[in-house]
Amino acid sequence: MTKTALITGATSGIGEASARAFVSAGWHVIATGRRAERLAALQSELGADKLHTACFDVCDEPARDKALDALPDGFRDIDLLINNAGLALGTKPAQQADLAQWRRMIDTNVTALVSLTHKLLPALIARKGAIINISSVAATYAYTGGNVYGGSKAFVSQFSRNLRSDLHGTGVRVTSIEPGMIATEFWLVRSGDPAASDAQYRGYKPLTGDDIAATLLWVATLPEHVNINRLELMPVAQSLAGMQIAREG
Ligand code: NDP
Ligand code: 8X3
């Protein structure tokens, strides 16, 4: 039987690559995002019988509910929720950061993700479905300028683990995917500067949206008794440095 995945943030990067990967693997996909023209292009590429588009801001609950309550036949029974829509804003240390940007990261990465998950949980339990949350290496490792972004992703990782506990015995699988640097529009959004974004991905081989899409498809198609709890991945060229010490003098 054809399975259906709802992918938030399918207008670029990981979400767009995942929409292609899941449709190629025979899934029905509900692709969401705010940029209607990107969703329309994806639908003409992949076919309206396989990809349904739902254009809304994940922070706008009434708009989201209106779109999800109007799902057509063939897309109503959601088996997999991929909570991917998210962003980082700003690269400055906390003491120079913009509170409005912090609020927007929390609204998008935390509040909207929690709210959509809450809305879909009864249906996912009824279908013994699955949830894949896109967290980040920033959930675990601190770096300068990571402040609220890292905090929001730590929430996503821990929320995923707690969902696993609460959903014990329901058959619903929950996975936290925790990637490092992926060449997407992420750094353009974060810095607001195309040159800074290019610089971020130059001179080494970052992960791609396709790398993550293949990982998500693998996680989703494992035998039903297998749950990947969390999965951290990085480009080979990225690794972690140690502590820093501010010495006097
Ligand atoms: P992109 O910027 O390429 O994609 C982000 C997606 O999220 C877009 O489709 C965007 O759609 C959507 N989105 C953002 N805000 C909203 C909103 N308010 N309402 C609806 N959709 C929204 O970045 P990535 O593909 O890299 O990011 C996807 C996820 O991966 C994010 O959660 C990010 O934190 C995470 N991640 C990224 C890493 C990286 O290095 N790139 C590493 C680790 C994790 P639209 O603008 O059309 O609304
Ligand atoms: C962002 C990953 O490596 O840019 O989620 O901090 S990284």
PDB file of C-alpha atoms and ligand atoms in Angstrom:
ATOM      1  CA  MET A   1       0.000   0.000   0.000  1.00  0.00           C
ATOM      2  CA  THR A   2       1.254   3.500  -0.830  1.00  0.00           C
ATOM      3  CA  LYS A   3       2.529   5.385   2.193  1.00  0.00           C
ATOM      4  CA  THR A   4       2.224   9.126   2.733  1.00  0.00           C
ATOM      5  CA  ALA A   5       4.855  11.462   4.179  1.00  0.00           C
ATOM      6  CA  LEU A   6       4.265  15.053   5.259  1.00  0.00           C
ATOM      7  CA  ILE A   7       7.496  17.022   4.871  1.00  0.00           C
ATOM      8  CA  THR A   8       7.665  20.542   6.294  1.00  0.00           C
ATOM      9  CA  GLY A   9      10.059  22.948   4.594  1.00  0.00           C
ATOM     10  CA  ALA A  10      10.065  21.225   1.207  1.00  0.00           C
ATOM     11  CA  THR A  11      10.812  24.357  -0.842  1.00  0.00           C
ATOM     12  CA  SER A  12      14.591  23.987  -0.599  1.00  0.00           C
ATOM     13  CA  GLY A  13      17.493  22.049   0.881  1.00  0.00           C
ATOM     14  CA  ILE A  14      16.814  18.866   2.836  1.00  0.00           C
ATOM     15  CA  GLY A  15      13.035  19.044   2.475  1.00  0.00           C
ATOM     16  CA  GLU A  16      13.040  19.511  -1.297  1.00  0.00           C
ATOM     17  CA  ALA A  17      15.582  16.707  -1.789  1.00  0.00           C
ATOM     18  CA  SER A  18      13.526  14.477   0.507  1.00  0.00           C
ATOM     19  CA  ALA A  19      10.315  15.154  -1.413  1.00  0.00           C
ATOM     20  CA  ARG A  20      12.088  13.928  -4.581  1.00  0.00           C
ATOM     21  CA  ALA A  21      13.592  10.896  -2.821  1.00  0.00           C
ATOM     22  CA  PHE A  22      10.324   9.754  -1.232  1.00  0.00           C
ATOM     23  CA  VAL A  23       8.288  10.234  -4.435  1.00  0.00           C
ATOM     24  CA  SER A  24      10.966   8.290  -6.382  1.00  0.00           C
ATOM     25  CA  ALA A  25      10.632   5.505  -3.821  1.00  0.00           C
ATOM     26  CA  GLY A  26       6.858   5.319  -4.447  1.00  0.00           C
ATOM     27  CA  TRP A  27       5.562   7.412  -1.535  1.00  0.00           C
ATOM     28  CA  HIS A  28       2.903  10.093  -1.663  1.00  0.00           C
ATOM     29  CA  VAL A  29       4.321  13.350  -0.316  1.00  0.00           C
ATOM     30  CA  ILE A  30       2.646  16.410   1.171  1.00  0.00           C
ATOM     31  CA  ALA A  31       5.176  19.170   0.585  1.00  0.00           C
ATOM     32  CA  THR A  32       4.869  22.316   2.695  1.00  0.00           C
ATOM     33  CA  GLY A  33       6.540  25.715   2.818  1.00  0.00           C
ATOM     34  CA  ARG A  34       5.767  29.398   2.428  1.00  0.00           C
ATOM     35  CA  ARG A  35       7.091  29.879  -1.124  1.00  0.00           C
ATOM     36  CA  ALA A  36       4.147  28.904  -3.321  1.00  0.00           C
ATOM     37  CA  GLU A  37       6.087  29.166  -6.588  1.00  0.00           C
ATOM     38  CA  ARG A  38       8.698  26.655  -5.366  1.00  0.00           C
ATOM     39  CA  LEU A  39       5.969  24.241  -4.303  1.00  0.00           C
ATOM     40  CA  ALA A  40       4.236  24.612  -7.677  1.00  0.00           C
ATOM     41  CA  ALA A  41       7.509  23.883  -9.522  1.00  0.00           C
ATOM     42  CA  LEU A  42       8.094  20.770  -7.424  1.00  0.00           C
ATOM     43  CA  GLN A  43       4.562  19.579  -8.093  1.00  0.00           C
ATOM     44  CA  SER A  44       4.897  20.035 -11.855  1.00  0.00           C
ATOM     45  CA  GLU A  45       8.181  18.113 -11.737  1.00  0.00           C
ATOM     46  CA  LEU A  46       6.932  15.200  -9.613  1.00  0.00           C
ATOM     47  CA  GLY A  47       3.208  15.055 -10.512  1.00  0.00           C
ATOM     48  CA  ALA A  48       0.076  16.109  -8.621  1.00  0.00           C
ATOM     49  CA  ASP A  49      -0.932  12.455  -8.160  1.00  0.00           C
ATOM     50  CA  LYS A  50       2.256  11.885  -6.108  1.00  0.00           C
ATOM     51  CA  LEU A  51       2.962  15.257  -4.536  1.00  0.00           C
ATOM     52  CA  HIS A  52       0.361  17.464  -2.890  1.00  0.00           C
ATOM     53  CA  THR A  53       1.400  20.979  -1.928  1.00  0.00           C
ATOM     54  CA  ALA A  54       0.279  22.835   1.182  1.00  0.00           C
ATOM     55  CA  CYS A  55       1.461  26.436   1.361  1.00  0.00           C
ATOM     56  CA  PHE A  56       1.564  27.861   4.901  1.00  0.00           C
ATOM     57  CA  ASP A  57       3.823  29.337   7.535  1.00  0.00           C
ATOM     58  CA  VAL A  58       4.399  26.657  10.187  1.00  0.00           C
ATOM     59  CA  CYS A  59       3.964  29.352  12.851  1.00  0.00           C
ATOM     60  CA  ASP A  60       0.464  30.204  11.563  1.00  0.00           C
ATOM     61  CA  GLU A  61      -1.673  27.481  13.150  1.00  0.00           C
ATOM     62  CA  PRO A  62      -5.030  28.491  11.568  1.00  0.00           C
ATOM     63  CA  ALA A  63      -3.449  28.533   8.058  1.00  0.00           C
ATOM     64  CA  ARG A  64      -1.741  25.208   8.745  1.00  0.00           C
ATOM     65  CA  ASP A  65      -4.959  23.606  10.012  1.00  0.00           C
ATOM     66  CA  LYS A  66      -6.943  24.897   7.031  1.00  0.00           C
ATOM     67  CA  ALA A  67      -4.412  23.366   4.628  1.00  0.00           C
ATOM     68  CA  LEU A  68      -4.210  20.042   6.476  1.00  0.00           C
ATOM     69  CA  ASP A  69      -7.964  19.757   6.941  1.00  0.00           C
ATOM     70  CA  ALA A  70      -8.329  20.062   3.142  1.00  0.00           C
ATOM     71  CA  LEU A  71      -5.995  17.218   2.167  1.00  0.00           C
ATOM     72  CA  PRO A  72      -7.340  15.388  -0.892  1.00  0.00           C
ATOM     73  CA  ASP A  73      -7.957  11.645  -1.274  1.00  0.00           C
ATOM     74  CA  GLY A  74      -4.703   9.744  -1.428  1.00  0.00           C
ATOM     75  CA  PHE A  75      -2.951  12.174   0.956  1.00  0.00           C
ATOM     76  CA  ARG A  76      -5.181  12.099   4.052  1.00  0.00           C
ATOM     77  CA  ASP A  77      -3.606   9.153   5.850  1.00  0.00           C
ATOM     78  CA  ILE A  78      -0.223  10.381   6.995  1.00  0.00           C
ATOM     79  CA  ASP A  79       2.258   7.599   7.875  1.00  0.00           C
ATOM     80  CA  LEU A  80       5.334   9.742   8.362  1.00  0.00           C
ATOM     81  CA  LEU A  81       5.821  13.263   9.681  1.00  0.00           C
ATOM     82  CA  ILE A  82       9.179  14.811   8.814  1.00  0.00           C
ATOM     83  CA  ASN A  83       9.566  17.936  10.948  1.00  0.00           C
ATOM     84  CA  ASN A  84      12.201  19.641   8.831  1.00  0.00           C
ATOM     85  CA  ALA A  85      11.188  23.324   8.500  1.00  0.00           C
ATOM     86  CA  GLY A  86      13.582  25.372  10.560  1.00  0.00           C
ATOM     87  CA  LEU A  87      16.194  28.063  10.520  1.00  0.00           C
ATOM     88  CA  ALA A  88      19.054  29.792  12.226  1.00  0.00           C
ATOM     89  CA  LEU A  89      19.205  33.586  12.315  1.00  0.00           C
ATOM     90  CA  GLY A  90      22.329  35.543  13.130  1.00  0.00           C
ATOM     91  CA  THR A  91      25.947  34.585  13.688  1.00  0.00           C
ATOM     92  CA  LYS A  92      26.814  36.954  16.526  1.00  0.00           C
ATOM     93  CA  PRO A  93      27.476  35.991  20.138  1.00  0.00           C
ATOM     94  CA  ALA A  94      24.537  36.201  22.544  1.00  0.00           C
ATOM     95  CA  GLN A  95      25.509  39.579  23.963  1.00  0.00           C
ATOM     96  CA  GLN A  96      25.148  41.148  20.481  1.00  0.00           C
ATOM     97  CA  ALA A  97      22.178  39.113  19.281  1.00  0.00           C
ATOM     98  CA  ASP A  98      18.763  40.359  18.233  1.00  0.00           C
ATOM     99  CA  LEU A  99      15.963  39.171  20.542  1.00  0.00           C
ATOM    100  CA  ALA A 100      13.444  39.184  17.677  1.00  0.00           C
ATOM    101  CA  GLN A 101      15.649  36.676  15.814  1.00  0.00           C
ATOM    102  CA  TRP A 102      15.851  34.484  18.915  1.00  0.00           C
ATOM    103  CA  ARG A 103      12.062  34.551  19.215  1.00  0.00           C
ATOM    104  CA  ARG A 104      11.631  33.605  15.562  1.00  0.00           C
ATOM    105  CA  MET A 105      13.948  30.606  15.915  1.00  0.00           C
ATOM    106  CA  ILE A 106      12.035  29.409  18.970  1.00  0.00           C
ATOM    107  CA  ASP A 107       8.665  29.964  17.255  1.00  0.00           C
ATOM    108  CA  THR A 108       9.743  28.023  14.153  1.00  0.00           C
ATOM    109  CA  ASN A 109      12.133  25.349  15.421  1.00  0.00           C
ATOM    110  CA  VAL A 110      10.375  24.600  18.708  1.00  0.00           C
ATOM    111  CA  THR A 111       6.801  25.886  19.038  1.00  0.00           C
ATOM    112  CA  ALA A 112       5.631  25.109  15.487  1.00  0.00           C
ATOM    113  CA  LEU A 113       7.275  21.673  15.549  1.00  0.00           C
ATOM    114  CA  VAL A 114       5.635  20.806  18.859  1.00  0.00           C
ATOM    115  CA  SER A 115       2.249  22.056  17.700  1.00  0.00           C
ATOM    116  CA  LEU A 116       2.254  20.117  14.408  1.00  0.00           C
ATOM    117  CA  THR A 117       3.433  16.980  16.172  1.00  0.00           C
ATOM    118  CA  HIS A 118       0.634  17.357  18.739  1.00  0.00           C
ATOM    119  CA  LYS A 119      -1.936  17.781  15.960  1.00  0.00           C
ATOM    120  CA  LEU A 120      -0.826  14.675  14.049  1.00  0.00           C
ATOM    121  CA  LEU A 121      -0.075  12.336  16.975  1.00  0.00           C
ATOM    122  CA  PRO A 122      -3.544  10.704  17.178  1.00  0.00           C
ATOM    123  CA  ALA A 123      -3.484   9.901  13.446  1.00  0.00           C
ATOM    124  CA  LEU A 124       0.119   8.660  13.608  1.00  0.00           C
ATOM    125  CA  ILE A 125      -0.733   6.399  16.547  1.00  0.00           C
ATOM    126  CA  ALA A 126      -3.790   5.042  14.698  1.00  0.00           C
ATOM    127  CA  ARG A 127      -1.581   4.150  11.701  1.00  0.00           C
ATOM    128  CA  LYS A 128       1.494   3.032  13.706  1.00  0.00           C
ATOM    129  CA  GLY A 129       3.364   5.711  11.809  1.00  0.00           C
ATOM    130  CA  ALA A 130       6.654   7.492  12.345  1.00  0.00           C
ATOM    131  CA  ILE A 131       8.132  10.891  13.170  1.00  0.00           C
ATOM    132  CA  ILE A 132      11.528  12.095  12.003  1.00  0.00           C
ATOM    133  CA  ASN A 133      12.684  15.351  13.546  1.00  0.00           C
ATOM    134  CA  ILE A 134      15.515  17.294  11.939  1.00  0.00           C
ATOM    135  CA  SER A 135      17.757  18.418  14.766  1.00  0.00           C
ATOM    136  CA  SER A 136      21.454  19.300  14.355  1.00  0.00           C
ATOM    137  CA  VAL A 137      24.951  18.716  15.693  1.00  0.00           C
ATOM    138  CA  ALA A 138      24.313  22.123  17.275  1.00  0.00           C
ATOM    139  CA  ALA A 139      22.010  20.295  19.710  1.00  0.00           C
ATOM    140  CA  THR A 140      25.023  18.624  21.297  1.00  0.00           C
ATOM    141  CA  TYR A 141      28.051  20.817  20.585  1.00  0.00           C
ATOM    142  CA  ALA A 142      28.303  24.474  21.519  1.00  0.00           C
ATOM    143  CA  TYR A 143      29.946  26.999  19.221  1.00  0.00           C
ATOM    144  CA  THR A 144      30.154  30.801  19.219  1.00  0.00           C
ATOM    145  CA  GLY A 145      26.994  32.270  17.738  1.00  0.00           C
ATOM    146  CA  GLY A 146      25.097  29.000  18.171  1.00  0.00           C
ATOM    147  CA  ASN A 147      23.231  30.269  21.263  1.00  0.00           C
ATOM    148  CA  VAL A 148      19.452  30.002  20.708  1.00  0.00           C
ATOM    149  CA  TYR A 149      19.741  27.958  17.502  1.00  0.00           C
ATOM    150  CA  GLY A 150      21.676  25.267  19.386  1.00  0.00           C
ATOM    151  CA  GLY A 151      19.236  25.530  22.280  1.00  0.00           C
ATOM    152  CA  SER A 152      16.277  25.054  19.954  1.00  0.00           C
ATOM    153  CA  LYS A 153      17.861  21.978  18.398  1.00  0.00           C
ATOM    154  CA  ALA A 154      18.715  20.543  21.831  1.00  0.00           C
ATOM    155  CA  PHE A 155      15.001  20.832  22.508  1.00  0.00           C
ATOM    156  CA  VAL A 156      14.209  18.961  19.277  1.00  0.00           C
ATOM    157  CA  SER A 157      16.598  16.122  20.168  1.00  0.00           C
ATOM    158  CA  GLN A 158      15.345  15.779  23.736  1.00  0.00           C
ATOM    159  CA  PHE A 159      11.688  16.119  22.677  1.00  0.00           C
ATOM    160  CA  SER A 160      12.322  13.251  20.242  1.00  0.00           C
ATOM    161  CA  ARG A 161      13.720  11.046  23.012  1.00  0.00           C
ATOM    162  CA  ASN A 162      10.804  11.882  25.307  1.00  0.00           C
ATOM    163  CA  LEU A 163       8.296  11.173  22.540  1.00  0.00           C
ATOM    164  CA  ARG A 164       9.898   7.726  22.238  1.00  0.00           C
ATOM    165  CA  SER A 165       9.171   7.145  25.918  1.00  0.00           C
ATOM    166  CA  ASP A 166       5.601   8.411  25.792  1.00  0.00           C
ATOM    167  CA  LEU A 167       4.831   6.461  22.618  1.00  0.00           C
ATOM    168  CA  HIS A 168       6.163   3.224  24.087  1.00  0.00           C
ATOM    169  CA  GLY A 169       3.909   0.367  23.026  1.00  0.00           C
ATOM    170  CA  THR A 170       2.090   2.327  20.310  1.00  0.00           C
ATOM    171  CA  GLY A 171       4.319   1.133  17.471  1.00  0.00           C
ATOM    172  CA  VAL A 172       5.095   4.732  16.482  1.00  0.00           C
ATOM    173  CA  ARG A 173       8.758   5.220  15.629  1.00  0.00           C
ATOM    174  CA  VAL A 174      10.609   8.450  16.473  1.00  0.00           C
ATOM    175  CA  THR A 175      14.010   9.513  15.190  1.00  0.00           C
ATOM    176  CA  SER A 176      16.175  12.574  15.719  1.00  0.00           C
ATOM    177  CA  ILE A 177      18.502  13.308  12.789  1.00  0.00           C
ATOM    178  CA  GLU A 178      21.459  15.464  13.827  1.00  0.00           C
ATOM    179  CA  PRO A 179      23.531  16.655  10.859  1.00  0.00           C
ATOM    180  CA  GLY A 180      26.492  18.982  10.555  1.00  0.00           C
ATOM    181  CA  MET A 181      27.145  21.269   7.597  1.00  0.00           C
ATOM    182  CA  ILE A 182      24.852  20.727   4.614  1.00  0.00           C
ATOM    183  CA  ALA A 183      25.029  22.987   1.540  1.00  0.00           C
ATOM    184  CA  THR A 184      21.487  24.401   1.378  1.00  0.00           C
ATOM    185  CA  GLU A 185      19.959  27.870   1.744  1.00  0.00           C
ATOM    186  CA  PHE A 186      20.526  27.573   5.511  1.00  0.00           C
ATOM    187  CA  TRP A 187      23.569  29.902   5.698  1.00  0.00           C
ATOM    188  CA  LEU A 188      22.017  32.397   3.304  1.00  0.00           C
ATOM    189  CA  VAL A 189      19.027  32.674   5.648  1.00  0.00           C
ATOM    190  CA  ARG A 190      21.274  32.713   8.716  1.00  0.00           C
ATOM    191  CA  SER A 191      23.627  35.449   7.528  1.00  0.00           C
ATOM    192  CA  GLY A 192      21.436  37.252   5.006  1.00  0.00           C
ATOM    193  CA  ASP A 193      24.592  37.500   2.882  1.00  0.00           C
ATOM    194  CA  PRO A 194      25.136  35.439  -0.306  1.00  0.00           C
ATOM    195  CA  ALA A 195      28.929  35.926  -0.080  1.00  0.00           C
ATOM    196  CA  ALA A 196      29.006  34.626   3.525  1.00  0.00           C
ATOM    197  CA  SER A 197      26.903  31.660   2.481  1.00  0.00           C
ATOM    198  CA  ASP A 198      29.232  30.833  -0.447  1.00  0.00           C
ATOM    199  CA  ALA A 199      32.239  31.155   1.869  1.00  0.00           C
ATOM    200  CA  GLN A 200      30.665  28.752   4.349  1.00  0.00           C
ATOM    201  CA  TYR A 201      30.527  25.944   1.772  1.00  0.00           C
ATOM    202  CA  ARG A 202      33.746  26.728  -0.153  1.00  0.00           C
ATOM    203  CA  GLY A 203      36.968  24.674  -0.177  1.00  0.00           C
ATOM    204  CA  TYR A 204      35.612  21.380   1.165  1.00  0.00           C
ATOM    205  CA  LYS A 205      32.823  18.928   0.474  1.00  0.00           C
ATOM    206  CA  PRO A 206      29.805  19.642   2.685  1.00  0.00           C
ATOM    207  CA  LEU A 207      26.893  17.238   3.036  1.00  0.00           C
ATOM    208  CA  THR A 208      24.093  17.744   0.501  1.00  0.00           C
ATOM    209  CA  GLY A 209      20.331  17.704   0.788  1.00  0.00           C
ATOM    210  CA  ASP A 210      20.444  14.442  -1.178  1.00  0.00           C
ATOM    211  CA  ASP A 211      22.740  12.865   1.478  1.00  0.00           C
ATOM    212  CA  ILE A 212      20.190  13.650   4.181  1.00  0.00           C
ATOM    213  CA  ALA A 213      17.234  12.643   1.990  1.00  0.00           C
ATOM    214  CA  ALA A 214      18.824   9.211   1.423  1.00  0.00           C
ATOM    215  CA  THR A 215      19.337   8.888   5.193  1.00  0.00           C
ATOM    216  CA  LEU A 216      15.700   9.793   5.904  1.00  0.00           C
ATOM    217  CA  LEU A 217      14.447   7.294   3.342  1.00  0.00           C
ATOM    218  CA  TRP A 218      16.673   4.603   4.867  1.00  0.00           C
ATOM    219  CA  VAL A 219      15.378   5.361   8.383  1.00  0.00           C
ATOM    220  CA  ALA A 220      11.756   5.341   7.162  1.00  0.00           C
ATOM    221  CA  THR A 221      12.020   2.061   5.281  1.00  0.00           C
ATOM    222  CA  LEU A 222      13.798  -0.068   7.874  1.00  0.00           C
ATOM    223  CA  PRO A 223      11.755  -3.034   9.120  1.00  0.00           C
ATOM    224  CA  GLU A 224       8.949  -1.896  11.427  1.00  0.00           C
ATOM    225  CA  HIS A 225      10.591  -3.350  14.546  1.00  0.00           C
ATOM    226  CA  VAL A 226      13.712  -1.172  14.074  1.00  0.00           C
ATOM    227  CA  ASN A 227      13.864   2.345  15.562  1.00  0.00           C
ATOM    228  CA  ILE A 228      16.842   4.625  14.949  1.00  0.00           C
ATOM    229  CA  ASN A 229      16.701   6.836  18.046  1.00  0.00           C
ATOM    230  CA  ARG A 230      19.220   9.445  16.978  1.00  0.00           C
ATOM    231  CA  LEU A 231      21.666   9.706  14.161  1.00  0.00           C
ATOM    232  CA  GLU A 232      24.491  12.250  13.988  1.00  0.00           C
ATOM    233  CA  LEU A 233      26.308  12.828  10.709  1.00  0.00           C
ATOM    234  CA  MET A 234      28.886  15.303   9.431  1.00  0.00           C
ATOM    235  CA  PRO A 235      30.949  15.903   6.320  1.00  0.00           C
ATOM    236  CA  VAL A 236      34.341  14.206   6.688  1.00  0.00           C
ATOM    237  CA  ALA A 237      35.886  17.693   6.465  1.00  0.00           C
ATOM    238  CA  GLN A 238      34.006  18.895   9.572  1.00  0.00           C
ATOM    239  CA  SER A 239      34.983  17.860  13.096  1.00  0.00           C
ATOM    240  CA  LEU A 240      34.972  19.201  16.613  1.00  0.00           C
ATOM    241  CA  ALA A 241      37.575  21.323  18.357  1.00  0.00           C
ATOM    242  CA  GLY A 242      38.068  21.348  22.109  1.00  0.00           C
ATOM    243  CA  MET A 243      37.529  23.759  24.991  1.00  0.00           C
ATOM    244  CA  GLN A 244      38.580  27.397  24.959  1.00  0.00           C
ATOM    245  CA  ILE A 245      40.261  29.188  27.866  1.00  0.00           C
ATOM    246  CA  ALA A 246      40.233  32.974  28.304  1.00  0.00           C
ATOM    247  CA  ARG A 247      43.552  33.634  30.105  1.00  0.00           C
ATOM    248  CA  GLU A 248      44.275  36.854  31.963  1.00  0.00           C
ATOM    249  CA  GLY A 249      46.871  39.206  30.541  1.00  0.00           C
TER     250      GLY A 249
HETATM  251  P1  NDP B   1      16.889  25.641   3.860  1.00  0.00           P
HETATM  252  O1  NDP B   1      16.944  27.076   4.276  1.00  0.00           O
HETATM  253  O2  NDP B   1      17.369  25.277   2.504  1.00  0.00           O
HETATM  254  O3  NDP B   1      15.398  25.075   4.039  1.00  0.00           O
HETATM  255  C1  NDP B   1      14.581  25.462   5.113  1.00  0.00           C
HETATM  256  C2  NDP B   1      13.162  25.086   4.811  1.00  0.00           C
HETATM  257  O4  NDP B   1      12.360  25.412   5.944  1.00  0.00           O
HETATM  258  C3  NDP B   1      12.594  25.831   3.619  1.00  0.00           C
HETATM  259  O5  NDP B   1      11.845  24.949   2.824  1.00  0.00           O
HETATM  260  C4  NDP B   1      11.684  26.872   4.248  1.00  0.00           C
HETATM  261  O6  NDP B   1      10.548  27.115   3.416  1.00  0.00           O
HETATM  262  C5  NDP B   1      11.235  26.147   5.524  1.00  0.00           C
HETATM  263  N1  NDP B   1      10.802  27.092   6.534  1.00  0.00           N
HETATM  264  C6  NDP B   1      11.554  27.921   7.302  1.00  0.00           C
HETATM  265  N2  NDP B   1      10.768  28.673   8.081  1.00  0.00           N
HETATM  266  C7  NDP B   1       9.479  28.319   7.801  1.00  0.00           C
HETATM  267  C8  NDP B   1       8.219  28.762   8.260  1.00  0.00           C
HETATM  268  N3  NDP B   1       8.086  29.718   9.193  1.00  0.00           N
HETATM  269  N4  NDP B   1       7.097  28.184   7.746  1.00  0.00           N
HETATM  270  C9  NDP B   1       7.207  27.228   6.804  1.00  0.00           C
HETATM  271  N5  NDP B   1       8.381  26.753   6.338  1.00  0.00           N
HETATM  272  C10 NDP B   1       9.506  27.313   6.816  1.00  0.00           C
HETATM  273  O7  NDP B   1      17.714  24.868   4.975  1.00  0.00           O
HETATM  274  P2  NDP B   1      17.955  23.298   5.279  1.00  0.00           P
HETATM  275  O8  NDP B   1      17.345  22.434   4.258  1.00  0.00           O
HETATM  276  O9  NDP B   1      19.390  23.154   5.559  1.00  0.00           O
HETATM  277  O10 NDP B   1      17.173  23.202   6.660  1.00  0.00           O
HETATM  278  C11 NDP B   1      16.230  22.208   6.975  1.00  0.00           C
HETATM  279  C12 NDP B   1      16.401  21.818   8.423  1.00  0.00           C
HETATM  280  O11 NDP B   1      17.691  21.246   8.597  1.00  0.00           O
HETATM  281  C13 NDP B   1      16.307  22.976   9.417  1.00  0.00           C
HETATM  282  O12 NDP B   1      15.524  22.554  10.529  1.00  0.00           O
HETATM  283  C14 NDP B   1      17.760  23.196   9.850  1.00  0.00           C
HETATM  284  O13 NDP B   1      17.860  23.733  11.141  1.00  0.00           O
HETATM  285  C15 NDP B   1      18.281  21.784   9.767  1.00  0.00           C
HETATM  286  N6  NDP B   1      19.731  21.632   9.664  1.00  0.00           N
HETATM  287  C16 NDP B   1      20.435  22.227   8.641  1.00  0.00           C
HETATM  288  C17 NDP B   1      21.801  22.073   8.566  1.00  0.00           C
HETATM  289  C18 NDP B   1      22.624  22.714   7.506  1.00  0.00           C
HETATM  290  O14 NDP B   1      23.855  22.817   7.670  1.00  0.00           O
HETATM  291  N7  NDP B   1      22.044  23.142   6.377  1.00  0.00           N
HETATM  292  C19 NDP B   1      22.519  21.240   9.532  1.00  0.00           C
HETATM  293  C20 NDP B   1      21.683  20.638  10.547  1.00  0.00           C
HETATM  294  C21 NDP B   1      20.345  20.829  10.594  1.00  0.00           C
HETATM  295  P3  NDP B   1       9.958  28.546   3.036  1.00  0.00           P
HETATM  296  O15 NDP B   1      11.056  29.549   3.155  1.00  0.00           O
HETATM  297  O16 NDP B   1       9.450  28.370   1.636  1.00  0.00           O
HETATM  298  O17 NDP B   1       8.853  28.753   4.000  1.00  0.00           O
HETATM  299  C1  8X3 B   2      23.608  23.657  11.634  1.00  0.00           C
HETATM  300  C2  8X3 B   2      24.752  22.736  11.589  1.00  0.00           C
HETATM  301  O1  8X3 B   2      27.301  22.619  11.419  1.00  0.00           O
HETATM  302  O2  8X3 B   2      26.190  24.713  10.737  1.00  0.00           O
HETATM  303  O3  8X3 B   2      22.483  22.962  12.076  1.00  0.00           O
HETATM  304  O4  8X3 B   2      26.281  24.103  13.065  1.00  0.00           O
HETATM  305  S1  8X3 B   2      26.225  23.569  11.690  1.00  0.00           S
END
